[in-house]
Amino acid sequence: MAAGPYPEAGQTAETGQTAGAGIVFAPYGLVWKQQRKFSLSTLRYFGFGKLDLEPKIIEELQFVKSEFSSAVGMAFCPSHVIHNAVSNIICSMCFGKRFEYDDEEFRTMLNLIVQGMKLASNSPAMLINVIPLFQYLPFGPFKEVVKTVRDVTAFLKNIIDQHRKTMDPENPRDFVDFYLKEIDYQRHKKQNTSFSEDYLFYIIGDLFVAGTDTTSNTLLWAILFMAAHPEVQERVHKEISAVIGESRPPSLKDKLHMPFTEATIMEILRMTTVVPLAIPHMASETIDFKGYTIPKGSMVVANLWSVHRDPSMWEHPDEFNPSRFLSPDGNIVKNEAFMPFGIGKRICMGEQMAKMELFLIFSTLLQSFCFKLPEGSDAPNMAGQFGLTLSPHPFKIIPVMR
Ligand code: HEM
């Protein structure tokens, strides 16, 4: 077991430390409710999913635009810039700081997350959860899992330690300070509580990972889809020119007047379904469904990918067609089978924030750039690579100034 408040590097589910902690993997119940409620309301205080967050996103986008501008006319892989930018938005709320795009330590951290997402769906590597002794094998995926866990742990542990040393309870600076304050308050009241440094470690890990990989991959897909479908890109360009123009940055208030851009983002979310399998849910009652009995307490995993490609719900589901989300008079139409953020009580906690980021980042990039595939390059692989999230295979595009 961990000696200190944090899990030791390399600990596995078997040690009792990693199973069911945080929000994403916490079992449904009081602890999950308390932690989700506290996290959501504290993040809302920092603008999560609200207009207040807009200036922070726009500020980060100045750095993104500058990176894309220096790659104009060249074949360029946008992956690191997008991951770093999206991560900075959640980092600024959680840790009170952003990281420069050439910060080597942070670059390594982001690579570890991408790596971790792939390893998490690698069944041999995950044998470590069943046979923890495998973590001591000095080769293969087991060694990699242990190293990934150790490095991510050290990074997050350092952030919590620094906050403990420097926090002023009267002036909490960010999510971590608020959480530490809540721990102290509950300890002072001698309440039997789930709030602890240990739990904070998992919560910020969840927010950092869930808030970075999903949104970044959706944006990378969006850039790739625009380069692969110039006719759609041109319609988005036209809408941006008509509604926003060139002299000011896009604002969330523009979204209402930009149905084609919104429909394009929705179609990218549908086609790519970056979280193809939602997190495990549990049947709260025994139910009969299509001739099968699902007993109370069974684990149920929704296959969002199959819902988004179901031919009985979508016409020509494998075709990229943003207009499927538009009515004949050009307004957004809803489809009950559209559920990229999941469904039910465990629906994505970051949905509102993700939608803001997707609209602002996508429209800001397309306001300034046109994306092209490098001449003579093979057709891009649109199948994606499966980890916990579905990411595009590494690709290069050429940004051209509009
Ligand atoms: C395009 C971006 C995103 C997509 C497509 C997405 C999708 C999802 C999906 C499908 C789930 C599982 C829901 C279910 O099982 O029904 C989920 C859960 C979750 N997401 Fe997201 N997400 C995105 C962005 C974010 C962001 C930005 C954050 C936070 C900063 C976030 C935090 C979470 C958390 C904490 C959960 C677990 C909720 C719970 O178990 O109560 N997500 N997300």
JSON list of N, CA, C and O and ligand atoms in Angstrom, two decimals, residues 23-26 32 36 43 48 90 206-208 210-212 214-216 218 269 273-275 277-281 302 304 339-351 353-355 357-358, ligand 1:
[
{"chain": "A", "resi": 23, "resn": "ILE", "atom": "N", "xyz": [-13.29, 10.24, -11.00]},
{"chain": "A", "resi": 23, "resn": "ILE", "atom": "CA", "xyz": [-14.70, 10.36, -11.41]},
{"chain": "A", "resi": 23, "resn": "ILE", "atom": "C", "xyz": [-15.01, 9.31, -12.47]},
{"chain": "A", "resi": 23, "resn": "ILE", "atom": "O", "xyz": [-15.97, 8.55, -12.36]},
{"chain": "A", "resi": 24, "resn": "VAL", "atom": "N", "xyz": [-14.14, 9.26, -13.50]},
{"chain": "A", "resi": 24, "resn": "VAL", "atom": "CA", "xyz": [-14.44, 8.41, -14.66]},
{"chain": "A", "resi": 24, "resn": "VAL", "atom": "C", "xyz": [-14.63, 6.94, -14.25]},
{"chain": "A", "resi": 24, "resn": "VAL", "atom": "O", "xyz": [-15.56, 6.28, -14.70]},
{"chain": "A", "resi": 25, "resn": "PHE", "atom": "N", "xyz": [-13.76, 6.42, -13.37]},
{"chain": "A", "resi": 25, "resn": "PHE", "atom": "CA", "xyz": [-13.84, 5.00, -13.03]},
{"chain": "A", "resi": 25, "resn": "PHE", "atom": "C", "xyz": [-14.46, 4.74, -11.65]},
{"chain": "A", "resi": 25, "resn": "PHE", "atom": "O", "xyz": [-14.44, 3.61, -11.16]},
{"chain": "A", "resi": 26, "resn": "ALA", "atom": "N", "xyz": [-15.00, 5.79, -11.02]},
{"chain": "A", "resi": 26, "resn": "ALA", "atom": "CA", "xyz": [-15.62, 5.59, -9.70]},
{"chain": "A", "resi": 26, "resn": "ALA", "atom": "C", "xyz": [-16.96, 4.88, -9.87]},
{"chain": "A", "resi": 26, "resn": "ALA", "atom": "O", "xyz": [-17.74, 5.23, -10.76]},
{"chain": "A", "resi": 32, "resn": "TRP", "atom": "N", "xyz": [-18.90, 9.05, -5.76]},
{"chain": "A", "resi": 32, "resn": "TRP", "atom": "CA", "xyz": [-18.91, 9.57, -7.13]},
{"chain": "A", "resi": 32, "resn": "TRP", "atom": "C", "xyz": [-19.75, 10.85, -7.20]},
{"chain": "A", "resi": 32, "resn": "TRP", "atom": "O", "xyz": [-19.33, 11.85, -7.78]},
{"chain": "A", "resi": 36, "resn": "ARG", "atom": "N", "xyz": [-18.13, 14.38, -8.18]},
{"chain": "A", "resi": 36, "resn": "ARG", "atom": "CA", "xyz": [-18.53, 14.99, -9.44]},
{"chain": "A", "resi": 36, "resn": "ARG", "atom": "C", "xyz": [-19.16, 16.36, -9.19]},
{"chain": "A", "resi": 36, "resn": "ARG", "atom": "O", "xyz": [-18.87, 17.32, -9.89]},
{"chain": "A", "resi": 43, "resn": "LEU", "atom": "N", "xyz": [-15.18, 23.93, -10.98]},
{"chain": "A", "resi": 43, "resn": "LEU", "atom": "CA", "xyz": [-14.72, 24.29, -12.33]},
{"chain": "A", "resi": 43, "resn": "LEU", "atom": "C", "xyz": [-15.63, 25.36, -12.94]},
{"chain": "A", "resi": 43, "resn": "LEU", "atom": "O", "xyz": [-15.16, 26.24, -13.67]},
{"chain": "A", "resi": 48, "resn": "PHE", "atom": "N", "xyz": [-15.86, 27.13, -16.41]},
{"chain": "A", "resi": 48, "resn": "PHE", "atom": "CA", "xyz": [-16.12, 25.87, -17.11]},
{"chain": "A", "resi": 48, "resn": "PHE", "atom": "C", "xyz": [-17.49, 25.87, -17.79]},
{"chain": "A", "resi": 48, "resn": "PHE", "atom": "O", "xyz": [-18.52, 25.97, -17.13]},
{"chain": "A", "resi": 90, "resn": "ILE", "atom": "N", "xyz": [-7.47, 23.37, -19.83]},
{"chain": "A", "resi": 90, "resn": "ILE", "atom": "CA", "xyz": [-7.87, 22.67, -18.60]},
{"chain": "A", "resi": 90, "resn": "ILE", "atom": "C", "xyz": [-6.81, 22.88, -17.50]},
{"chain": "A", "resi": 90, "resn": "ILE", "atom": "O", "xyz": [-7.14, 23.05, -16.34]},
{"chain": "A", "resi": 206, "resn": "ASP", "atom": "N", "xyz": [-7.96, 12.55, -13.98]},
{"chain": "A", "resi": 206, "resn": "ASP", "atom": "CA", "xyz": [-9.13, 12.36, -14.85]},
{"chain": "A", "resi": 206, "resn": "ASP", "atom": "C", "xyz": [-9.40, 13.60, -15.70]},
{"chain": "A", "resi": 206, "resn": "ASP", "atom": "O", "xyz": [-9.63, 13.51, -16.90]},
{"chain": "A", "resi": 207, "resn": "LEU", "atom": "N", "xyz": [-9.40, 14.77, -15.03]},
{"chain": "A", "resi": 207, "resn": "LEU", "atom": "CA", "xyz": [-9.72, 16.00, -15.76]},
{"chain": "A", "resi": 207, "resn": "LEU", "atom": "C", "xyz": [-8.66, 16.28, -16.81]},
{"chain": "A", "resi": 207, "resn": "LEU", "atom": "O", "xyz": [-8.96, 16.67, -17.94]},
{"chain": "A", "resi": 208, "resn": "PHE", "atom": "N", "xyz": [-7.41, 16.09, -16.42]},
{"chain": "A", "resi": 208, "resn": "PHE", "atom": "CA", "xyz": [-6.29, 16.34, -17.31]},
{"chain": "A", "resi": 208, "resn": "PHE", "atom": "C", "xyz": [-6.35, 15.41, -18.53]},
{"chain": "A", "resi": 208, "resn": "PHE", "atom": "O", "xyz": [-6.25, 15.85, -19.67]},
{"chain": "A", "resi": 210, "resn": "ALA", "atom": "N", "xyz": [-9.07, 13.25, -19.50]},
{"chain": "A", "resi": 210, "resn": "ALA", "atom": "CA", "xyz": [-10.36, 13.30, -20.21]},
{"chain": "A", "resi": 210, "resn": "ALA", "atom": "C", "xyz": [-10.52, 14.63, -20.92]},
{"chain": "A", "resi": 210, "resn": "ALA", "atom": "O", "xyz": [-11.14, 14.71, -21.98]},
{"chain": "A", "resi": 211, "resn": "GLY", "atom": "N", "xyz": [-9.97, 15.70, -20.34]},
{"chain": "A", "resi": 211, "resn": "GLY", "atom": "CA", "xyz": [-10.14, 17.03, -20.93]},
{"chain": "A", "resi": 211, "resn": "GLY", "atom": "C", "xyz": [-9.17, 17.31, -22.06]},
{"chain": "A", "resi": 211, "resn": "GLY", "atom": "O", "xyz": [-9.34, 18.28, -22.79]},
{"chain": "A", "resi": 212, "resn": "THR", "atom": "N", "xyz": [-8.14, 16.49, -22.21]},
{"chain": "A", "resi": 212, "resn": "THR", "atom": "CA", "xyz": [-7.15, 16.77, -23.26]},
{"chain": "A", "resi": 212, "resn": "THR", "atom": "C", "xyz": [-7.34, 15.88, -24.48]},
{"chain": "A", "resi": 212, "resn": "THR", "atom": "O", "xyz": [-7.51, 16.36, -25.61]},
{"chain": "A", "resi": 214, "resn": "THR", "atom": "N", "xyz": [-9.67, 13.72, -25.65]},
{"chain": "A", "resi": 214, "resn": "THR", "atom": "CA", "xyz": [-10.93, 13.69, -26.41]},
{"chain": "A", "resi": 214, "resn": "THR", "atom": "C", "xyz": [-11.07, 14.91, -27.33]},
{"chain": "A", "resi": 214, "resn": "THR", "atom": "O", "xyz": [-11.28, 14.78, -28.53]},
{"chain": "A", "resi": 215, "resn": "THR", "atom": "N", "xyz": [-10.91, 16.10, -26.73]},
{"chain": "A", "resi": 215, "resn": "THR", "atom": "CA", "xyz": [-11.12, 17.33, -27.50]},
{"chain": "A", "resi": 215, "resn": "THR", "atom": "C", "xyz": [-10.02, 17.49, -28.55]},
{"chain": "A", "resi": 215, "resn": "THR", "atom": "O", "xyz": [-10.30, 17.87, -29.70]},
{"chain": "A", "resi": 216, "resn": "SER", "atom": "N", "xyz": [-8.77, 17.18, -28.18]},
{"chain": "A", "resi": 216, "resn": "SER", "atom": "CA", "xyz": [-7.66, 17.31, -29.14]},
{"chain": "A", "resi": 216, "resn": "SER", "atom": "C", "xyz": [-7.88, 16.40, -30.34]},
{"chain": "A", "resi": 216, "resn": "SER", "atom": "O", "xyz": [-7.72, 16.81, -31.49]},
{"chain": "A", "resi": 218, "resn": "THR", "atom": "N", "xyz": [-10.68, 15.21, -31.49]},
{"chain": "A", "resi": 218, "resn": "THR", "atom": "CA", "xyz": [-11.79, 15.68, -32.31]},
{"chain": "A", "resi": 218, "resn": "THR", "atom": "C", "xyz": [-11.31, 16.83, -33.22]},
{"chain": "A", "resi": 218, "resn": "THR", "atom": "O", "xyz": [-11.65, 16.89, -34.41]},
{"chain": "A", "resi": 269, "resn": "LEU", "atom": "N", "xyz": [-18.07, 14.87, -35.06]},
{"chain": "A", "resi": 269, "resn": "LEU", "atom": "CA", "xyz": [-18.26, 14.11, -33.80]},
{"chain": "A", "resi": 269, "resn": "LEU", "atom": "C", "xyz": [-18.94, 12.76, -34.08]},
{"chain": "A", "resi": 269, "resn": "LEU", "atom": "O", "xyz": [-18.61, 11.74, -33.49]},
{"chain": "A", "resi": 273, "resn": "THR", "atom": "N", "xyz": [-16.54, 9.64, -33.61]},
{"chain": "A", "resi": 273, "resn": "THR", "atom": "CA", "xyz": [-16.89, 9.09, -32.29]},
{"chain": "A", "resi": 273, "resn": "THR", "atom": "C", "xyz": [-15.62, 8.81, -31.47]},
{"chain": "A", "resi": 273, "resn": "THR", "atom": "O", "xyz": [-15.26, 7.65, -31.23]},
{"chain": "A", "resi": 274, "resn": "VAL", "atom": "N", "xyz": [-14.96, 9.89, -31.02]},
{"chain": "A", "resi": 274, "resn": "VAL", "atom": "CA", "xyz": [-13.64, 9.71, -30.37]},
{"chain": "A", "resi": 274, "resn": "VAL", "atom": "C", "xyz": [-13.69, 8.86, -29.10]},
{"chain": "A", "resi": 274, "resn": "VAL", "atom": "O", "xyz": [-12.67, 8.33, -28.68]},
{"chain": "A", "resi": 275, "resn": "VAL", "atom": "N", "xyz": [-14.87, 8.76, -28.46]},
{"chain": "A", "resi": 275, "resn": "VAL", "atom": "CA", "xyz": [-14.99, 7.78, -27.37]},
{"chain": "A", "resi": 275, "resn": "VAL", "atom": "C", "xyz": [-15.94, 6.70, -27.87]},
{"chain": "A", "resi": 275, "resn": "VAL", "atom": "O", "xyz": [-17.15, 6.75, -27.66]},
{"chain": "A", "resi": 277, "resn": "LEU", "atom": "N", "xyz": [-16.47, 3.53, -27.15]},
{"chain": "A", "resi": 277, "resn": "LEU", "atom": "CA", "xyz": [-17.19, 2.77, -26.12]},
{"chain": "A", "resi": 277, "resn": "LEU", "atom": "C", "xyz": [-17.30, 3.66, -24.89]},
{"chain": "A", "resi": 277, "resn": "LEU", "atom": "O", "xyz": [-16.27, 4.12, -24.37]},
{"chain": "A", "resi": 278, "resn": "ALA", "atom": "N", "xyz": [-18.52, 3.94, -24.45]},
{"chain": "A", "resi": 278, "resn": "ALA", "atom": "CA", "xyz": [-18.68, 4.80, -23.27]},
{"chain": "A", "resi": 278, "resn": "ALA", "atom": "C", "xyz": [-18.12, 4.07, -22.06]},
{"chain": "A", "resi": 278, "resn": "ALA", "atom": "O", "xyz": [-17.77, 2.89, -22.15]},
{"chain": "A", "resi": 279, "resn": "ILE", "atom": "N", "xyz": [-18.05, 4.77, -20.93]},
{"chain": "A", "resi": 279, "resn": "ILE", "atom": "CA", "xyz": [-17.52, 4.09, -19.75]},
{"chain": "A", "resi": 279, "resn": "ILE", "atom": "C", "xyz": [-18.58, 3.09, -19.23]},
{"chain": "A", "resi": 279, "resn": "ILE", "atom": "O", "xyz": [-19.77, 3.26, -19.49]},
{"chain": "A", "resi": 280, "resn": "PRO", "atom": "N", "xyz": [-18.13, 2.06, -18.50]},
{"chain": "A", "resi": 280, "resn": "PRO", "atom": "CA", "xyz": [-19.10, 1.04, -18.07]},
{"chain": "A", "resi": 280, "resn": "PRO", "atom": "C", "xyz": [-20.21, 1.63, -17.18]},
{"chain": "A", "resi": 280, "resn": "PRO", "atom": "O", "xyz": [-19.94, 2.41, -16.28]},
{"chain": "A", "resi": 281, "resn": "HIS", "atom": "N", "xyz": [-21.46, 1.27, -17.50]},
{"chain": "A", "resi": 281, "resn": "HIS", "atom": "CA", "xyz": [-22.61, 1.64, -16.67]},
{"chain": "A", "resi": 281, "resn": "HIS", "atom": "C", "xyz": [-23.12, 0.35, -16.01]},
{"chain": "A", "resi": 281, "resn": "HIS", "atom": "O", "xyz": [-22.64, -0.73, -16.32]},
{"chain": "A", "resi": 302, "resn": "ALA", "atom": "N", "xyz": [-22.10, 1.04, -23.50]},
{"chain": "A", "resi": 302, "resn": "ALA", "atom": "CA", "xyz": [-22.76, 1.50, -24.73]},
{"chain": "A", "resi": 302, "resn": "ALA", "atom": "C", "xyz": [-21.73, 1.61, -25.84]},
{"chain": "A", "resi": 302, "resn": "ALA", "atom": "O", "xyz": [-20.67, 2.20, -25.66]},
{"chain": "A", "resi": 304, "resn": "LEU", "atom": "N", "xyz": [-21.08, 3.50, -28.66]},
{"chain": "A", "resi": 304, "resn": "LEU", "atom": "CA", "xyz": [-21.51, 4.75, -29.30]},
{"chain": "A", "resi": 304, "resn": "LEU", "atom": "C", "xyz": [-21.19, 4.73, -30.79]},
{"chain": "A", "resi": 304, "resn": "LEU", "atom": "O", "xyz": [-21.89, 5.32, -31.61]},
{"chain": "A", "resi": 339, "resn": "MET", "atom": "N", "xyz": [-25.03, 10.95, -29.89]},
{"chain": "A", "resi": 339, "resn": "MET", "atom": "CA", "xyz": [-24.67, 10.95, -28.47]},
{"chain": "A", "resi": 339, "resn": "MET", "atom": "C", "xyz": [-23.15, 10.82, -28.27]},
{"chain": "A", "resi": 339, "resn": "MET", "atom": "O", "xyz": [-22.68, 9.91, -27.57]},
{"chain": "A", "resi": 340, "resn": "PRO", "atom": "N", "xyz": [-22.37, 11.75, -28.86]},
{"chain": "A", "resi": 340, "resn": "PRO", "atom": "CA", "xyz": [-20.91, 11.64, -28.71]},
{"chain": "A", "resi": 340, "resn": "PRO", "atom": "C", "xyz": [-20.44, 11.79, -27.27]},
{"chain": "A", "resi": 340, "resn": "PRO", "atom": "O", "xyz": [-19.34, 11.37, -26.93]},
{"chain": "A", "resi": 341, "resn": "PHE", "atom": "N", "xyz": [-21.28, 12.42, -26.41]},
{"chain": "A", "resi": 341, "resn": "PHE", "atom": "CA", "xyz": [-20.87, 12.63, -25.02]},
{"chain": "A", "resi": 341, "resn": "PHE", "atom": "C", "xyz": [-21.49, 11.60, -24.08]},
{"chain": "A", "resi": 341, "resn": "PHE", "atom": "O", "xyz": [-21.49, 11.76, -22.86]},
{"chain": "A", "resi": 342, "resn": "GLY", "atom": "N", "xyz": [-22.05, 10.54, -24.65]},
{"chain": "A", "resi": 342, "resn": "GLY", "atom": "CA", "xyz": [-22.63, 9.49, -23.83]},
{"chain": "A", "resi": 342, "resn": "GLY", "atom": "C", "xyz": [-24.08, 9.79, -23.49]},
{"chain": "A", "resi": 342, "resn": "GLY", "atom": "O", "xyz": [-24.72, 10.67, -24.08]},
{"chain": "A", "resi": 343, "resn": "ILE", "atom": "N", "xyz": [-24.56, 9.08, -22.46]},
{"chain": "A", "resi": 343, "resn": "ILE", "atom": "CA", "xyz": [-25.99, 9.16, -22.16]},
{"chain": "A", "resi": 343, "resn": "ILE", "atom": "C", "xyz": [-26.22, 8.80, -20.69]},
{"chain": "A", "resi": 343, "resn": "ILE", "atom": "O", "xyz": [-25.46, 8.03, -20.11]},
{"chain": "A", "resi": 344, "resn": "GLY", "atom": "N", "xyz": [-27.24, 9.40, -20.10]},
{"chain": "A", "resi": 344, "resn": "GLY", "atom": "CA", "xyz": [-27.61, 9.03, -18.72]},
{"chain": "A", "resi": 344, "resn": "GLY", "atom": "C", "xyz": [-26.84, 9.83, -17.68]},
{"chain": "A", "resi": 344, "resn": "GLY", "atom": "O", "xyz": [-26.23, 10.85, -17.98]},
{"chain": "A", "resi": 345, "resn": "LYS", "atom": "N", "xyz": [-26.88, 9.31, -16.45]},
{"chain": "A", "resi": 345, "resn": "LYS", "atom": "CA", "xyz": [-26.29, 10.04, -15.31]},
{"chain": "A", "resi": 345, "resn": "LYS", "atom": "C", "xyz": [-24.79, 10.22, -15.45]},
{"chain": "A", "resi": 345, "resn": "LYS", "atom": "O", "xyz": [-24.22, 11.15, -14.89]},
{"chain": "A", "resi": 346, "resn": "ARG", "atom": "N", "xyz": [-24.14, 9.31, -16.16]},
{"chain": "A", "resi": 346, "resn": "ARG", "atom": "CA", "xyz": [-22.68, 9.39, -16.29]},
{"chain": "A", "resi": 346, "resn": "ARG", "atom": "C", "xyz": [-22.28, 10.16, -17.56]},
{"chain": "A", "resi": 346, "resn": "ARG", "atom": "O", "xyz": [-21.14, 10.05, -18.01]},
{"chain": "A", "resi": 347, "resn": "ILE", "atom": "N", "xyz": [-23.20, 10.92, -18.13]},
{"chain": "A", "resi": 347, "resn": "ILE", "atom": "CA", "xyz": [-22.88, 11.67, -19.34]},
{"chain": "A", "resi": 347, "resn": "ILE", "atom": "C", "xyz": [-21.65, 12.54, -19.08]},
{"chain": "A", "resi": 347, "resn": "ILE", "atom": "O", "xyz": [-21.40, 12.96, -17.95]},
{"chain": "A", "resi": 348, "resn": "CYS", "atom": "N", "xyz": [-20.87, 12.78, -20.15]},
{"chain": "A", "resi": 348, "resn": "CYS", "atom": "CA", "xyz": [-19.61, 13.53, -20.03]},
{"chain": "A", "resi": 348, "resn": "CYS", "atom": "C", "xyz": [-19.76, 14.79, -19.18]},
{"chain": "A", "resi": 348, "resn": "CYS", "atom": "O", "xyz": [-20.63, 15.61, -19.43]},
{"chain": "A", "resi": 349, "resn": "MET", "atom": "N", "xyz": [-18.86, 14.91, -18.21]},
{"chain": "A", "resi": 349, "resn": "MET", "atom": "CA", "xyz": [-18.92, 16.08, -17.33]},
{"chain": "A", "resi": 349, "resn": "MET", "atom": "C", "xyz": [-18.44, 17.34, -18.05]},
{"chain": "A", "resi": 349, "resn": "MET", "atom": "O", "xyz": [-18.79, 18.45, -17.68]},
{"chain": "A", "resi": 350, "resn": "GLY", "atom": "N", "xyz": [-17.64, 17.14, -19.09]},
{"chain": "A", "resi": 350, "resn": "GLY", "atom": "CA", "xyz": [-17.03, 18.30, -19.77]},
{"chain": "A", "resi": 350, "resn": "GLY", "atom": "C", "xyz": [-17.75, 18.69, -21.05]},
{"chain": "A", "resi": 350, "resn": "GLY", "atom": "O", "xyz": [-17.21, 19.46, -21.85]},
{"chain": "A", "resi": 351, "resn": "GLU", "atom": "N", "xyz": [-18.99, 18.17, -21.25]},
{"chain": "A", "resi": 351, "resn": "GLU", "atom": "CA", "xyz": [-19.67, 18.39, -22.54]},
{"chain": "A", "resi": 351, "resn": "GLU", "atom": "C", "xyz": [-19.73, 19.88, -22.93]},
{"chain": "A", "resi": 351, "resn": "GLU", "atom": "O", "xyz": [-19.39, 20.26, -24.05]},
{"chain": "A", "resi": 353, "resn": "MET", "atom": "N", "xyz": [-18.01, 22.44, -21.90]},
{"chain": "A", "resi": 353, "resn": "MET", "atom": "CA", "xyz": [-16.71, 23.03, -22.16]},
{"chain": "A", "resi": 353, "resn": "MET", "atom": "C", "xyz": [-16.15, 22.54, -23.51]},
{"chain": "A", "resi": 353, "resn": "MET", "atom": "O", "xyz": [-15.60, 23.31, -24.29]},
{"chain": "A", "resi": 354, "resn": "ALA", "atom": "N", "xyz": [-16.32, 21.24, -23.77]},
{"chain": "A", "resi": 354, "resn": "ALA", "atom": "CA", "xyz": [-15.81, 20.68, -25.02]},
{"chain": "A", "resi": 354, "resn": "ALA", "atom": "C", "xyz": [-16.48, 21.36, -26.21]},
{"chain": "A", "resi": 354, "resn": "ALA", "atom": "O", "xyz": [-15.81, 21.71, -27.20]},
{"chain": "A", "resi": 355, "resn": "LYS", "atom": "N", "xyz": [-17.79, 21.60, -26.12]},
{"chain": "A", "resi": 355, "resn": "LYS", "atom": "CA", "xyz": [-18.50, 22.23, -27.24]},
{"chain": "A", "resi": 355, "resn": "LYS", "atom": "C", "xyz": [-17.99, 23.65, -27.48]},
{"chain": "A", "resi": 355, "resn": "LYS", "atom": "O", "xyz": [-17.85, 24.09, -28.61]},
{"chain": "A", "resi": 357, "resn": "GLU", "atom": "N", "xyz": [-14.95, 24.75, -26.72]},
{"chain": "A", "resi": 357, "resn": "GLU", "atom": "CA", "xyz": [-13.59, 24.66, -27.28]},
{"chain": "A", "resi": 357, "resn": "GLU", "atom": "C", "xyz": [-13.66, 24.29, -28.76]},
{"chain": "A", "resi": 357, "resn": "GLU", "atom": "O", "xyz": [-12.96, 24.88, -29.58]},
{"chain": "A", "resi": 358, "resn": "LEU", "atom": "N", "xyz": [-14.50, 23.31, -29.09]},
{"chain": "A", "resi": 358, "resn": "LEU", "atom": "CA", "xyz": [-14.57, 22.86, -30.48]},
{"chain": "A", "resi": 358, "resn": "LEU", "atom": "C", "xyz": [-14.99, 24.00, -31.39]},
{"chain": "A", "resi": 358, "resn": "LEU", "atom": "O", "xyz": [-14.37, 24.26, -32.43]},
{"chain": "B", "resi": 1, "resn": "HEM", "atom": "C1", "xyz": [-14.98, 16.19, -27.73]},
{"chain": "B", "resi": 1, "resn": "HEM", "atom": "C2", "xyz": [-14.75, 16.10, -26.44]},
{"chain": "B", "resi": 1, "resn": "HEM", "atom": "C3", "xyz": [-15.29, 15.02, -25.53]},
{"chain": "B", "resi": 1, "resn": "HEM", "atom": "C4", "xyz": [-16.00, 13.88, -25.81]},
{"chain": "B", "resi": 1, "resn": "HEM", "atom": "C5", "xyz": [-16.44, 13.36, -27.18]},
{"chain": "B", "resi": 1, "resn": "HEM", "atom": "C6", "xyz": [-16.28, 13.22, -24.55]},
{"chain": "B", "resi": 1, "resn": "HEM", "atom": "C7", "xyz": [-16.99, 12.05, -24.42]},
{"chain": "B", "resi": 1, "resn": "HEM", "atom": "C8", "xyz": [-17.25, 11.42, -23.21]},
{"chain": "B", "resi": 1, "resn": "HEM", "atom": "C9", "xyz": [-17.99, 10.19, -23.07]},
{"chain": "B", "resi": 1, "resn": "HEM", "atom": "C10", "xyz": [-18.63, 9.39, -24.23]},
{"chain": "B", "resi": 1, "resn": "HEM", "atom": "C11", "xyz": [-18.05, 9.88, -21.76]},
{"chain": "B", "resi": 1, "resn": "HEM", "atom": "C12", "xyz": [-18.74, 8.64, -21.14]},
{"chain": "B", "resi": 1, "resn": "HEM", "atom": "C13", "xyz": [-20.20, 8.96, -20.92]},
{"chain": "B", "resi": 1, "resn": "HEM", "atom": "C14", "xyz": [-21.05, 7.74, -20.68]},
{"chain": "B", "resi": 1, "resn": "HEM", "atom": "O1", "xyz": [-20.53, 6.70, -20.27]},
{"chain": "B", "resi": 1, "resn": "HEM", "atom": "O2", "xyz": [-22.27, 7.83, -20.88]},
{"chain": "B", "resi": 1, "resn": "HEM", "atom": "C15", "xyz": [-17.32, 10.91, -21.03]},
{"chain": "B", "resi": 1, "resn": "HEM", "atom": "C16", "xyz": [-17.17, 10.95, -19.66]},
{"chain": "B", "resi": 1, "resn": "HEM", "atom": "C17", "xyz": [-16.47, 11.94, -18.99]},
{"chain": "B", "resi": 1, "resn": "HEM", "atom": "N1", "xyz": [-15.87, 13.05, -19.54]},
{"chain": "B", "resi": 1, "resn": "HEM", "atom": "FE1", "xyz": [-15.87, 13.57, -21.51]},
{"chain": "B", "resi": 1, "resn": "HEM", "atom": "N2", "xyz": [-15.73, 13.97, -23.52]},
{"chain": "B", "resi": 1, "resn": "HEM", "atom": "C18", "xyz": [-15.13, 15.09, -24.07]},
{"chain": "B", "resi": 1, "resn": "HEM", "atom": "C19", "xyz": [-14.50, 16.11, -23.38]},
{"chain": "B", "resi": 1, "resn": "HEM", "atom": "C20", "xyz": [-14.36, 16.19, -22.01]},
{"chain": "B", "resi": 1, "resn": "HEM", "atom": "C21", "xyz": [-13.76, 17.28, -21.29]},
{"chain": "B", "resi": 1, "resn": "HEM", "atom": "C22", "xyz": [-13.24, 18.58, -21.91]},
{"chain": "B", "resi": 1, "resn": "HEM", "atom": "C23", "xyz": [-13.77, 16.94, -19.94]},
{"chain": "B", "resi": 1, "resn": "HEM", "atom": "C24", "xyz": [-13.30, 17.69, -18.72]},
{"chain": "B", "resi": 1, "resn": "HEM", "atom": "C25", "xyz": [-12.54, 18.64, -18.63]},
{"chain": "B", "resi": 1, "resn": "HEM", "atom": "C26", "xyz": [-14.39, 15.65, -19.83]},
{"chain": "B", "resi": 1, "resn": "HEM", "atom": "C27", "xyz": [-14.59, 14.97, -18.65]},
{"chain": "B", "resi": 1, "resn": "HEM", "atom": "C28", "xyz": [-15.28, 13.78, -18.53]},
{"chain": "B", "resi": 1, "resn": "HEM", "atom": "C29", "xyz": [-15.51, 13.11, -17.26]},
{"chain": "B", "resi": 1, "resn": "HEM", "atom": "C30", "xyz": [-15.01, 13.59, -15.88]},
{"chain": "B", "resi": 1, "resn": "HEM", "atom": "C31", "xyz": [-16.27, 11.96, -17.54]},
{"chain": "B", "resi": 1, "resn": "HEM", "atom": "C32", "xyz": [-16.78, 10.92, -16.53]},
{"chain": "B", "resi": 1, "resn": "HEM", "atom": "C33", "xyz": [-18.18, 11.33, -16.07]},
{"chain": "B", "resi": 1, "resn": "HEM", "atom": "C34", "xyz": [-18.75, 10.43, -14.97]},
{"chain": "B", "resi": 1, "resn": "HEM", "atom": "O3", "xyz": [-18.40, 9.25, -14.93]},
{"chain": "B", "resi": 1, "resn": "HEM", "atom": "O4", "xyz": [-19.54, 10.92, -14.16]},
{"chain": "B", "resi": 1, "resn": "HEM", "atom": "N3", "xyz": [-14.74, 15.22, -21.11]},
{"chain": "B", "resi": 1, "resn": "HEM", "atom": "N4", "xyz": [-16.86, 11.84, -21.95]}
]
